[in-house]
C-alpha cells in the first residue's frame, strides 16, 4: 500500500495539457469524496465545490486569467526571462473538459469554531488539504488537474456569482492528461526551474527566548518654554497684517515653533508612513471588498499607482510602507518595512484580536519606524493606513474608549450600505456584548485592536518624544491617535489633524479630542491622503512666519502707532 501511495505522489502533476475525453461523473464524485475526507478545522465542513462545464463561463474566466497574466509578465524586467515566461502554458481553462472551483465558507466563523482562535487561516488551510486529496484521487484514477491561481479573485468571484461569504482558492482544470511531461514537473521539463531533489529540513535544538522590549514612554520633559511661546506669538502679531488675519495658519505657525522649539520653524525631510495590516473580523463579511485587497494595495503603493503616491510626489514627501501584519508574504526585495506581527489579527467576535504582549510589541515596532526617520533628519511625519475591515476595528475601539454607542461610530467604510451595513453593525454589537474583559484602555486595545493601528499609535508617541510634528489623517488614523492619547495625553500638542473624513464617527471623535481639522473635503480614502493634501498649509504657515515682513522691517505703521 505504501508503494502504491508513493507512485501516486510521484506521478501527480500540475497538468496544463489535456485530451478532449470527458470526465466521467463517477471519477469526479470519487475525487470530491476524497476532498471531503480531508481534515477540516473544528469539523466545520467549510470547504465548498463548484463545477464548471459551460464553455461561455470558461471563456470569461480565461479572459480574467489573460488580464492578470499580462500584468505578471509586465513585472518581469529581464527580457529573456519575460519571453520564457510568456512561452509557458500556464492554464487550460478552455481546453480541459471540466472546471472546478474550490472555496471556503467564512460564515462558519460567525460562531465559535475550535481551531480558529490562533488564526482564521485554518479555514482556508482545510480547503487546501481538500485540494490535495482531490488531486491525488484524480491521479490514482488516471486523470489530472491544474491549479490556475493567476486571477483577480474579486472579479472571479463576481463572474461566477459565488455567495458573498464564500472565498475561492482558485480555478482547477480537470481532464485526461495529454502528456506525462517526461515524468517530471512541467515547469522543469520546459526549462523554467529545477525542482530541488530533497526537502529542506532544519532541526530546532534550543529555545529562542529573545523578545521585543516593552514600549516605554519617557515624556517627563521640562515644562514648555513659556517665553518661547510669547516670542513666537509676538513675531506673528508683528507681521504686516491685522492680528489674527491669517487664521488657522497663525495657530499652525505657533504650534510648529513650539514643537520644534524655535522662533523660525522649518519642515525638514517630511515623510509619510502607511502602515498596513489585515483584520480577522473581515472573515465575517463586514467589508465590501475581500481581504486580498490589502496585499494588492500594498503592492500598488510600491509600484507608485495609489493616490498617496501621487500626492506625495506632488509635494516632495518621502513615502514609506510598513507591513504591520498583512495576510500576504511580500518578496523581500520590495521597498516595504517588514514589521509583520502575523498574517492579520484574530477575529475579535469570540476572542481577543491579539495578546497584551503583542500590543507592547506593536507600540515598540511603531516607535522604531519613527526613530529611524528621525535619525535620518526627519522632523515631520504623517500617518496613513491600509487594511480591509479596519473601519470595523476602529469603530469598536472608538465606541469602547470614548463610551459612545457603536451605531454612532460605524460607517460604510469601503462602501458597505443597506442590509450589509446592518449586518456589520449586528456583528460589531455582538462582539462588544461578548467582551467581558477589563475596561482599561490597553485591555480594550488588545481585544479589539489592529496591528497597523497600534503600530501607528507607538509611532505617534515616539514622534512626541522626538519633538516631531505628527500629521493625523482620517478616521482610522485618528483612532490610532486616540489610542496614543489614552496612553499619553501630551501627544496632542504635537498633532495636526489634517482633515474631517466623510466616515461616520470621525466628526464625533474629533469633538471628543477637542481637535480642529484643517480641511473638510468629504474624503474617506485613508492611506494618509489627507496628510499629503494638507501639507502645503504647513509650508504656508512656516513661510509667512519666516519670510513675511514685520511692521518694523517694512517701515509700516500698525494700528497702535
XYZ file of C-alpha atoms in Angstrom:
561
model
C 0.000 0.000 0.000
C 2.866 2.372 0.831
C 4.469 1.637 -2.542
C 1.228 2.457 -4.368
C 0.896 5.759 -2.478
C 4.476 6.657 -3.353
C 3.714 6.005 -7.014
C 0.682 8.296 -6.884
C 2.647 11.038 -5.130
C 5.479 10.846 -7.664
C 3.148 10.880 -10.678
C 0.901 13.722 -9.519
C 1.336 16.672 -11.887
C 0.055 20.227 -12.166
C -1.423 19.439 -15.574
C -1.738 22.023 -18.344
C -2.294 19.763 -21.367
C -5.478 17.665 -21.677
C -7.222 15.440 -24.198
C -10.850 16.183 -25.090
C -12.020 12.986 -23.393
C -14.913 13.763 -20.990
C -14.510 13.220 -17.266
C -16.988 10.541 -16.120
C -19.312 11.560 -13.295
C -18.109 8.682 -11.133
C -14.490 9.899 -11.427
C -15.411 13.380 -10.233
C -17.638 12.015 -7.470
C -14.843 9.818 -6.138
C -12.397 12.732 -6.215
C -14.802 15.039 -4.383
C -15.438 12.369 -1.762
C -11.681 12.250 -1.251
C -11.712 16.022 -0.823
C -14.460 15.709 1.743
C -12.327 13.213 3.695
C -9.615 15.844 4.196
C -9.044 17.387 7.615
C -11.445 20.248 8.352
C -10.783 22.538 11.295
C -13.375 22.145 14.024
C -15.358 19.810 11.714
C -16.819 22.945 10.117
C -17.111 21.428 6.615
C -16.482 24.952 5.331
C -14.985 23.738 2.024
C -17.304 24.298 -0.949
C -17.128 22.953 -4.533
C -18.463 24.457 -7.783
C -18.317 22.506 -11.063
C -17.994 24.389 -14.358
C -18.721 22.803 -17.756
C -20.249 25.770 -19.622
C -17.984 26.998 -22.452
C -19.056 30.645 -22.145
C -18.198 30.702 -18.457
C -14.803 29.162 -19.215
C -14.107 31.794 -21.884
C -14.836 34.627 -19.453
C -12.617 33.058 -16.801
C -9.853 32.745 -19.390
C -10.152 36.488 -20.109
C -9.616 37.206 -16.415
C -6.549 34.983 -16.474
C -5.107 36.678 -19.544
C -5.517 40.117 -17.997
C -3.697 39.159 -14.802
C -1.109 37.065 -16.615
C -0.170 40.077 -18.728
C 0.309 42.076 -15.540
C 2.594 39.321 -14.207
C 4.581 39.352 -17.448
C 4.990 43.128 -17.322
C 6.593 42.857 -13.879
C 9.485 40.744 -15.237
C 12.300 43.175 -16.081
C 14.672 40.692 -17.721
C 13.594 40.396 -21.367
C 14.859 36.826 -21.812
C 13.064 35.690 -18.673
C 9.919 37.549 -19.731
C 9.938 35.799 -23.121
C 10.418 32.442 -21.393
C 7.508 33.182 -19.070
C 5.243 34.198 -21.964
C 6.052 30.931 -23.743
C 4.864 28.835 -20.799
C 1.411 27.274 -20.927
C 0.048 28.226 -17.525
C -3.619 27.345 -17.928
C -6.006 25.041 -19.739
C -9.267 26.721 -18.793
C -10.943 26.206 -22.155
C -9.052 23.045 -23.168
C -9.905 20.957 -20.103
C -13.327 19.274 -20.245
C -14.130 20.200 -16.661
C -13.545 23.144 -14.366
C -13.695 23.067 -10.576
C -13.713 25.939 -8.101
C -12.754 25.089 -4.524
C -13.573 27.664 -1.893
C -14.293 28.049 1.795
C -17.299 29.492 3.598
C -16.079 32.040 6.142
C -19.554 32.390 7.684
C -18.667 29.401 9.888
C -16.614 31.917 11.871
C -19.775 33.720 12.956
C -19.959 31.238 15.819
C -17.127 29.927 17.957
C -15.034 27.452 15.952
C -12.431 25.171 17.515
C -9.021 25.633 15.942
C -9.556 29.186 14.638
C -8.671 31.255 17.696
C -4.956 31.496 16.877
C -5.583 32.015 13.147
C -8.582 32.264 10.862
C -6.384 30.842 8.110
C -7.117 27.328 9.323
C -10.444 27.510 7.437
C -8.516 28.134 4.222
C -5.861 25.545 5.071
C -8.623 22.932 5.390
C -9.714 23.732 1.845
C -6.114 23.344 0.637
C -5.994 19.896 2.240
C -9.154 19.017 0.303
C -7.495 20.154 -2.944
C -4.532 17.853 -2.353
C -6.844 14.887 -1.683
C -8.777 15.602 -4.897
C -5.514 15.837 -6.827
C -4.252 12.507 -5.548
C -7.603 10.799 -6.160
C -7.686 12.023 -9.770
C -4.105 10.888 -10.275
C -4.929 7.427 -8.916
C -7.850 7.234 -11.401
C -5.691 8.231 -14.369
C -6.815 11.869 -14.584
C -5.025 15.145 -13.988
C -5.672 18.578 -12.503
C -4.101 22.012 -12.966
C -4.346 24.902 -10.486
C -4.963 28.336 -12.035
C -4.164 30.954 -9.413
C -3.377 33.937 -11.667
C -6.796 35.526 -11.312
C -8.291 38.645 -9.793
C -10.239 36.731 -7.146
C -12.643 39.592 -6.522
C -13.665 39.783 -10.189
C -13.594 35.990 -10.433
C -15.986 35.727 -7.512
C -18.393 38.195 -9.116
C -18.173 36.471 -12.503
C -19.350 33.088 -11.243
C -21.739 34.598 -8.654
C -20.171 32.999 -5.599
C -22.044 33.764 -2.374
C -20.648 36.781 -0.552
C -19.385 34.632 2.327
C -17.532 32.113 0.104
C -13.913 32.834 -0.838
C -12.337 30.949 -3.781
C -8.900 29.348 -3.574
C -8.642 29.265 -7.335
C -9.795 27.585 -10.522
C -8.852 23.958 -11.248
C -8.759 22.356 -14.697
C -9.625 18.642 -14.739
C -9.287 16.081 -17.522
C -7.287 13.243 -19.061
C -3.608 14.302 -19.295
C -2.269 14.565 -22.850
C 1.320 14.087 -21.623
C 3.243 12.943 -18.559
C 5.851 15.732 -19.033
C 8.634 13.156 -19.098
C 7.798 12.049 -15.548
C 8.777 15.448 -14.118
C 7.110 18.767 -13.258
C 6.053 20.675 -16.372
C 7.993 23.830 -15.424
C 11.127 21.700 -15.023
C 10.558 19.989 -18.371
C 10.170 23.357 -20.084
C 13.361 24.703 -18.562
C 11.843 27.278 -16.235
C 13.296 25.919 -12.993
C 14.613 22.702 -11.464
C 12.756 21.210 -8.517
C 15.054 20.540 -5.579
C 15.985 16.905 -5.055
C 15.143 16.775 -1.354
C 13.177 18.754 1.224
C 14.886 21.435 3.318
C 14.827 20.305 6.933
C 16.268 22.083 9.966
C 16.226 20.679 13.466
C 15.418 23.198 16.187
C 17.743 22.389 19.080
C 17.134 25.180 21.590
C 14.557 27.669 22.765
C 14.944 31.178 21.431
C 13.845 33.440 24.252
C 14.545 36.761 22.549
C 11.628 39.177 22.787
C 10.940 42.746 21.845
C 11.365 45.076 24.796
C 8.197 46.604 26.173
C 7.443 50.057 24.848
C 8.486 52.678 27.363
C 7.280 56.255 27.425
C 9.664 58.968 28.585
C 7.763 62.204 28.228
C 8.985 63.655 31.525
C 10.448 66.711 29.827
C 10.744 70.234 31.270
C 7.617 72.361 31.194
C 7.150 74.087 27.832
C 9.153 77.281 27.487
C 6.512 79.961 28.046
C 8.952 82.646 26.959
C 9.415 80.900 23.588
C 5.653 80.819 23.049
C 5.450 84.558 23.827
C 8.302 85.263 21.402
C 6.682 83.325 18.565
C 3.321 84.952 19.164
C 4.919 88.400 19.157
C 6.625 87.674 15.831
C 3.284 86.531 14.377
C 1.470 89.589 15.696
C 4.108 91.986 14.301
C 3.726 90.721 10.707
C 2.267 93.209 8.222
C -1.341 92.152 8.708
C -4.173 92.668 11.159
C -3.877 90.461 14.248
C -5.300 87.010 13.557
C -5.891 87.751 9.870
C -4.195 84.525 8.742
C -6.460 82.478 10.967
C -5.511 78.837 11.359
C -2.159 79.443 9.658
C -1.161 81.519 12.666
C -2.203 78.726 15.000
C -0.137 76.267 12.947
C 2.916 78.527 12.944
C 2.763 78.895 16.723
C 2.322 75.146 17.207
C 5.213 74.277 14.887
C 7.508 76.775 16.611
C 6.665 75.249 19.998
C 7.104 71.660 18.735
C 10.449 72.407 17.049
C 11.462 74.764 19.917
C 12.428 77.676 17.685
C 11.078 81.028 16.575
C 11.836 80.124 12.944
C 10.488 76.578 12.420
C 11.239 74.662 9.242
C 9.911 71.351 7.954
C 12.828 69.012 7.326
C 12.734 65.788 5.310
C 8.974 65.186 5.632
C 7.849 61.571 5.491
C 4.509 59.862 5.236
C 4.273 56.302 6.551
C 1.474 53.934 5.541
C 1.030 51.036 7.963
C -0.859 48.057 6.501
C -2.401 45.013 8.174
C -5.321 42.627 7.917
C -8.088 42.019 10.421
C -9.706 38.762 11.493
C -13.108 40.432 11.692
C -13.026 40.660 7.872
C -13.933 36.983 7.763
C -17.435 37.914 8.923
C -18.318 39.976 5.866
C -18.057 43.475 7.370
C -16.381 44.919 4.260
C -17.457 45.365 0.655
C -14.057 44.053 -0.508
C -12.229 40.770 0.130
C -9.200 40.653 2.390
C -6.903 40.077 -0.597
C -7.254 43.766 -1.485
C -4.960 44.757 1.409
C -1.985 42.949 -0.111
C -2.891 44.112 -3.605
C -2.993 47.739 -2.478
C 0.342 47.433 -0.680
C 1.869 46.236 -3.951
C 0.157 49.157 -5.683
C 1.866 51.509 -3.218
C 5.258 50.009 -4.072
C 4.533 50.459 -7.782
C 3.559 54.113 -7.379
C -0.031 53.675 -8.515
C -2.072 54.792 -5.495
C -3.484 58.196 -4.621
C -0.973 58.636 -1.809
C 1.897 58.039 -4.251
C 0.607 60.816 -6.493
C 0.119 63.337 -3.683
C 3.465 62.575 -2.016
C 5.239 63.017 -5.334
C 3.376 66.288 -5.929
C 4.570 67.743 -2.615
C 8.024 66.084 -2.396
C 7.104 63.974 0.628
C 9.007 60.718 1.088
C 6.695 57.696 1.307
C 7.348 54.596 3.423
C 5.245 51.428 3.536
C 5.133 49.189 6.623
C 3.801 45.643 6.595
C 2.437 45.536 10.131
C 0.515 42.300 9.584
C -0.802 41.773 6.053
C -2.173 38.336 5.208
C 0.287 38.027 2.325
C 4.002 37.296 2.061
C 5.753 40.042 0.095
C 9.061 39.446 -1.714
C 11.981 40.739 0.383
C 13.196 42.972 -2.457
C 10.107 45.208 -2.373
C 10.534 48.611 -0.653
C 8.493 47.558 2.385
C 9.466 47.817 6.050
C 8.796 44.356 7.444
C 7.223 44.720 10.893
C 4.761 41.898 10.349
C 3.119 40.788 13.592
C 1.282 37.948 11.892
C -0.976 37.322 8.931
C -3.667 39.596 10.316
C -5.229 39.728 13.765
C -7.603 37.102 15.074
C -11.318 37.771 14.887
C -12.488 39.677 17.952
C -16.023 38.308 17.636
C -15.347 35.434 20.049
C -11.898 36.197 21.445
C -9.044 38.719 21.577
C -7.554 40.093 18.366
C -4.091 39.959 19.941
C -2.304 39.423 23.234
C -1.136 42.075 25.693
C 2.464 41.290 24.693
C 1.593 41.886 21.052
C 0.211 45.310 21.956
C 3.553 46.241 23.503
C 5.436 44.846 20.528
C 3.261 46.863 18.135
C 3.991 50.044 20.080
C 7.699 49.251 20.068
C 7.793 48.474 16.338
C 5.960 51.711 15.580
C 8.457 53.667 17.658
C 11.294 52.054 15.700
C 9.872 53.407 12.437
C 9.703 56.944 13.840
C 13.191 56.757 15.323
C 14.753 55.565 12.075
C 13.262 58.522 10.200
C 14.207 60.934 12.993
C 17.829 59.776 12.840
C 17.777 60.498 9.099
C 16.806 64.125 9.756
C 13.010 63.976 9.535
C 11.072 66.291 11.851
C 7.598 65.967 10.304
C 5.827 62.648 9.899
C 2.364 61.839 8.567
C 0.492 58.609 9.191
C -1.710 56.601 6.841
C -3.116 53.095 6.914
C -4.404 50.295 4.738
C -6.367 47.276 5.887
C -9.642 45.772 4.751
C -12.157 45.934 7.633
C -10.049 48.314 9.728
C -13.002 50.711 9.895
C -14.789 47.993 11.898
C -11.828 47.681 14.247
C -11.571 51.454 14.569
C -15.306 51.836 15.221
C -15.262 49.358 18.112
C -12.142 50.935 19.616
C -13.766 54.374 19.435
C -17.006 53.067 20.908
C -15.324 51.493 23.930
C -12.557 54.050 24.522
C -14.911 57.040 24.193
C -18.008 55.321 25.585
C -20.159 56.090 22.551
C -22.798 53.722 21.085
C -21.336 51.639 18.264
C -24.034 52.984 15.907
C -22.525 56.482 16.216
C -19.062 55.162 15.385
C -19.787 52.833 12.456
C -19.931 53.902 8.821
C -19.802 52.476 5.348
C -16.019 52.061 5.227
C -15.189 50.674 1.782
C -18.787 51.074 0.646
C -20.927 48.854 2.885
C -24.538 50.035 2.795
C -28.134 48.885 3.311
C -28.532 45.346 4.598
C -24.761 44.815 4.611
C -24.300 47.826 6.888
C -26.986 46.419 9.188
C -25.098 43.107 9.215
C -21.857 44.920 10.022
C -23.497 46.674 12.965
C -25.011 43.407 14.178
C -21.622 41.675 14.206
C -19.841 44.569 15.929
C -22.579 44.835 18.536
C -22.308 41.096 19.171
C -18.529 41.367 19.570
C -18.934 44.121 22.155
C -21.587 42.128 24.036
C -19.310 39.071 24.047
C -16.483 41.059 25.664
C -16.298 40.598 29.426
C -12.746 41.809 29.979
C -11.252 44.875 31.620
C -12.344 48.350 30.535
C -8.780 49.630 30.825
C -7.577 51.122 27.508
C -4.708 48.658 26.956
C -7.010 45.681 27.567
C -9.516 47.064 25.064
C -6.729 47.653 22.534
C -5.547 44.048 22.904
C -9.011 42.565 22.438
C -10.201 44.756 19.563
C -7.088 46.386 18.103
C -5.356 46.156 14.764
C -1.640 45.649 14.201
C -1.363 48.737 11.983
C -3.471 50.898 14.316
C -1.304 50.159 17.349
C 1.964 50.475 15.445
C 0.779 53.942 14.352
C -0.021 54.740 17.993
C 3.508 53.752 19.025
C 4.982 55.777 16.176
C 2.959 58.830 17.234
C 4.084 58.560 20.853
C 7.694 58.347 19.694
C 7.196 61.395 17.468
C 6.152 63.329 20.568
C 9.253 62.167 22.420
C 11.426 63.277 19.498
C 9.826 66.748 19.263
C 8.470 65.927 15.805
C 5.309 67.247 14.189
C 2.856 64.397 13.604
C 0.141 64.601 10.974
C -3.105 62.708 11.592
C -5.133 61.578 8.578
C -8.773 60.432 8.698
C -10.967 58.239 10.879
C -8.702 55.224 11.366
C -5.546 57.275 11.896
C -7.453 59.398 14.397
C -8.480 56.241 16.270
C -4.781 55.297 16.316
C -4.127 58.753 17.761
C -6.919 58.121 20.290
C -5.042 55.013 21.454
C -1.839 57.056 21.816
C -3.753 59.847 23.579
C -5.233 57.389 26.082
C -1.697 56.358 26.979
C -0.221 59.876 26.980
C -2.465 62.972 26.562
C 0.590 65.227 25.985
C 0.923 63.749 22.491
C -1.832 66.115 21.342
C 0.458 69.167 21.443
C 2.446 67.730 18.517
C -0.553 66.629 16.435
C -2.056 68.317 13.395
C -5.452 66.915 12.420
C -5.386 67.235 8.668
C -8.999 66.781 7.610
C -12.510 65.800 8.596
C -13.270 62.453 6.994
C -16.635 61.650 5.462
C -16.614 58.454 7.516
C -19.300 58.208 10.188
C -17.847 58.792 13.619
C -14.904 60.994 12.656
C -16.609 64.307 13.463
C -17.707 62.951 16.848
C -14.214 61.633 17.550
C -12.594 64.981 16.718
C -15.080 66.666 19.040
C -14.152 64.195 21.774
C -10.482 65.105 21.283
C -11.310 68.819 21.026
C -9.393 68.833 17.737
C -9.857 71.247 14.820
C -9.293 69.671 11.370
C -7.616 71.775 8.703
C -9.732 70.584 5.774
C -13.169 69.191 5.029
C -13.218 67.664 1.538
C -15.618 64.729 2.051
C -12.691 62.320 1.700
C -12.653 58.828 3.217
C -9.846 57.085 1.349
C -7.254 56.731 4.086
C -3.668 55.948 3.019
C -2.576 59.255 4.584
C -4.036 61.213 1.669
C -5.446 63.887 3.960
C -1.975 64.494 5.397
C -0.427 64.940 1.966
C -3.165 67.305 0.781
C -2.956 69.423 3.950
C 0.857 69.575 3.805
C 1.036 72.812 1.725
C -0.819 74.600 4.538
C 2.023 73.694 6.897
C 4.529 75.054 4.411
C 2.493 78.240 4.131
C 2.494 78.599 7.913
C 6.295 78.397 8.157
C 6.746 80.588 5.082
C 4.752 83.510 6.433
C 6.411 83.200 9.839
C 9.939 83.139 8.420
C 9.655 85.313 5.310
C 6.801 87.796 5.705
C 7.838 91.333 6.603
C 7.062 92.804 10.004
C 5.747 96.287 10.609
C 9.209 97.233 11.822
C 11.196 95.805 8.870
C 8.800 97.236 6.298
C 8.549 100.635 7.934
C 4.753 100.358 8.132
C 2.794 101.852 10.973
C 0.485 99.442 12.741
C -2.804 100.414 14.372
C -1.110 101.253 17.696
C 1.182 103.878 16.170
